[in-house]
Amino acid sequence: KLLGEGGMGFVFRGEDDGLGRPVALKVMRPEVAPQPTSRERFLKEGRAAAAVKSDHVITIYQVGEANGVPFLAMEYLDG
């Protein structure tokens, strides 16, 4: 389910089948993904957020790529 979108990507509600929990998936727009600067900025954002441990910052579960498109898998918060 599409939750929102911005200039660099889309955010979907998904399911972690292995752990049986909902996740939010931030997926880079396919037309932006081939741009090296944008791609690195997107992945750097995910790695930076994953390094922060705080009740006020969402938990990043995975930073990766699928079919050449970068994504961030993160904690899903209702609302």
PDB file of C-alpha atoms in Angstrom:
ATOM      1  CA  LYS A   1       0.000   0.000   0.000  1.00  0.00           C
ATOM      2  CA  LEU A   2       1.357   3.409  -0.956  1.00  0.00           C
ATOM      3  CA  LEU A   3       1.694   5.625   2.132  1.00  0.00           C
ATOM      4  CA  GLY A   4       3.335   8.663   0.562  1.00  0.00           C
ATOM      5  CA  GLU A   5       5.764   9.994  -1.997  1.00  0.00           C
ATOM      6  CA  GLY A   6       8.358  12.693  -2.437  1.00  0.00           C
ATOM      7  CA  GLY A   7      10.934  13.936  -4.887  1.00  0.00           C
ATOM      8  CA  MET A   8      13.287  10.983  -4.444  1.00  0.00           C
ATOM      9  CA  GLY A   9      10.959   8.105  -3.729  1.00  0.00           C
ATOM     10  CA  PHE A  10       7.847   6.372  -2.504  1.00  0.00           C
ATOM     11  CA  VAL A  11       6.966   4.916   0.900  1.00  0.00           C
ATOM     12  CA  PHE A  12       4.937   1.719   1.015  1.00  0.00           C
ATOM     13  CA  ARG A  13       3.530  -0.356   3.851  1.00  0.00           C
ATOM     14  CA  GLY A  14       4.867  -3.887   3.554  1.00  0.00           C
ATOM     15  CA  GLU A  15       5.247  -7.074   5.532  1.00  0.00           C
ATOM     16  CA  ASP A  16       8.414  -8.770   6.759  1.00  0.00           C
ATOM     17  CA  ASP A  17       7.333 -12.338   6.000  1.00  0.00           C
ATOM     18  CA  GLY A  18      10.226 -13.870   7.920  1.00  0.00           C
ATOM     19  CA  LEU A  19       9.412 -12.088  11.169  1.00  0.00           C
ATOM     20  CA  GLY A  20       5.701 -11.483  10.635  1.00  0.00           C
ATOM     21  CA  ARG A  21       5.771  -7.739  11.255  1.00  0.00           C
ATOM     22  CA  PRO A  22       4.740  -4.693   9.251  1.00  0.00           C
ATOM     23  CA  VAL A  23       7.461  -2.514   7.733  1.00  0.00           C
ATOM     24  CA  ALA A  24       7.663   0.766   5.876  1.00  0.00           C
ATOM     25  CA  LEU A  25       9.609   0.529   2.612  1.00  0.00           C
ATOM     26  CA  LYS A  26      11.129   3.702   1.206  1.00  0.00           C
ATOM     27  CA  VAL A  27      11.933   2.981  -2.440  1.00  0.00           C
ATOM     28  CA  MET A  28      13.895   5.336  -4.657  1.00  0.00           C
ATOM     29  CA  ARG A  29      12.127   6.467  -7.811  1.00  0.00           C
ATOM     30  CA  PRO A  30      13.358   4.303 -10.720  1.00  0.00           C
ATOM     31  CA  GLU A  31      13.985   7.382 -12.872  1.00  0.00           C
ATOM     32  CA  VAL A  32      16.231   8.897 -10.154  1.00  0.00           C
ATOM     33  CA  ALA A  33      18.041   5.659  -9.145  1.00  0.00           C
ATOM     34  CA  PRO A  34      20.554   5.690 -12.057  1.00  0.00           C
ATOM     35  CA  GLN A  35      21.931   9.077 -10.943  1.00  0.00           C
ATOM     36  CA  PRO A  36      25.055   8.282  -8.865  1.00  0.00           C
ATOM     37  CA  THR A  37      24.832  11.395  -6.648  1.00  0.00           C
ATOM     38  CA  SER A  38      21.158  10.863  -5.810  1.00  0.00           C
ATOM     39  CA  ARG A  39      21.654   7.125  -5.272  1.00  0.00           C
ATOM     40  CA  GLU A  40      24.551   7.657  -2.848  1.00  0.00           C
ATOM     41  CA  ARG A  41      22.648  10.371  -0.950  1.00  0.00           C
ATOM     42  CA  PHE A  42      19.644   8.055  -0.549  1.00  0.00           C
ATOM     43  CA  LEU A  43      21.761   5.144   0.717  1.00  0.00           C
ATOM     44  CA  LYS A  44      23.817   7.463   2.956  1.00  0.00           C
ATOM     45  CA  GLU A  45      20.570   8.707   4.544  1.00  0.00           C
ATOM     46  CA  GLY A  46      19.624   5.115   5.378  1.00  0.00           C
ATOM     47  CA  ARG A  47      23.022   4.235   6.834  1.00  0.00           C
ATOM     48  CA  ALA A  48      23.083   7.441   8.922  1.00  0.00           C
ATOM     49  CA  ALA A  49      19.601   6.823  10.317  1.00  0.00           C
ATOM     50  CA  ALA A  50      20.496   3.190  11.089  1.00  0.00           C
ATOM     51  CA  ALA A  51      23.415   4.386  13.240  1.00  0.00           C
ATOM     52  CA  VAL A  52      21.155   6.453  15.521  1.00  0.00           C
ATOM     53  CA  LYS A  53      19.650   4.777  18.580  1.00  0.00           C
ATOM     54  CA  SER A  54      16.808   6.913  19.940  1.00  0.00           C
ATOM     55  CA  ASP A  55      13.126   6.664  20.780  1.00  0.00           C
ATOM     56  CA  HIS A  56      12.692   9.709  18.519  1.00  0.00           C
ATOM     57  CA  VAL A  57      14.252   8.204  15.359  1.00  0.00           C
ATOM     58  CA  ILE A  58      12.707   5.376  13.362  1.00  0.00           C
ATOM     59  CA  THR A  59      14.557   2.042  13.344  1.00  0.00           C
ATOM     60  CA  ILE A  60      16.112   1.053  10.012  1.00  0.00           C
ATOM     61  CA  TYR A  61      16.043  -2.716   9.443  1.00  0.00           C
ATOM     62  CA  GLN A  62      17.802  -2.895   6.071  1.00  0.00           C
ATOM     63  CA  VAL A  63      19.480  -0.690   3.465  1.00  0.00           C
ATOM     64  CA  GLY A  64      19.741  -2.382   0.096  1.00  0.00           C
ATOM     65  CA  GLU A  65      18.881  -2.616  -3.583  1.00  0.00           C
ATOM     66  CA  ALA A  66      16.444  -4.735  -5.570  1.00  0.00           C
ATOM     67  CA  ASN A  67      16.585  -4.819  -9.368  1.00  0.00           C
ATOM     68  CA  GLY A  68      18.936  -1.822  -9.305  1.00  0.00           C
ATOM     69  CA  VAL A  69      16.599   0.327  -7.207  1.00  0.00           C
ATOM     70  CA  PRO A  70      17.750   1.340  -3.693  1.00  0.00           C
ATOM     71  CA  PHE A  71      15.393   0.881  -0.746  1.00  0.00           C
ATOM     72  CA  LEU A  72      15.233   1.332   3.022  1.00  0.00           C
ATOM     73  CA  ALA A  73      13.225  -1.134   5.124  1.00  0.00           C
ATOM     74  CA  MET A  74      12.221   0.461   8.390  1.00  0.00           C
ATOM     75  CA  GLU A  75       9.956   0.243  11.373  1.00  0.00           C
ATOM     76  CA  TYR A  76       6.315   0.863  10.501  1.00  0.00           C
ATOM     77  CA  LEU A  77       4.548   3.289  12.819  1.00  0.00           C
ATOM     78  CA  ASP A  78       0.784   3.578  12.517  1.00  0.00           C
ATOM     79  CA  GLY A  79      -0.363   7.169  12.073  1.00  0.00           C
TER      80      GLY A  79
END
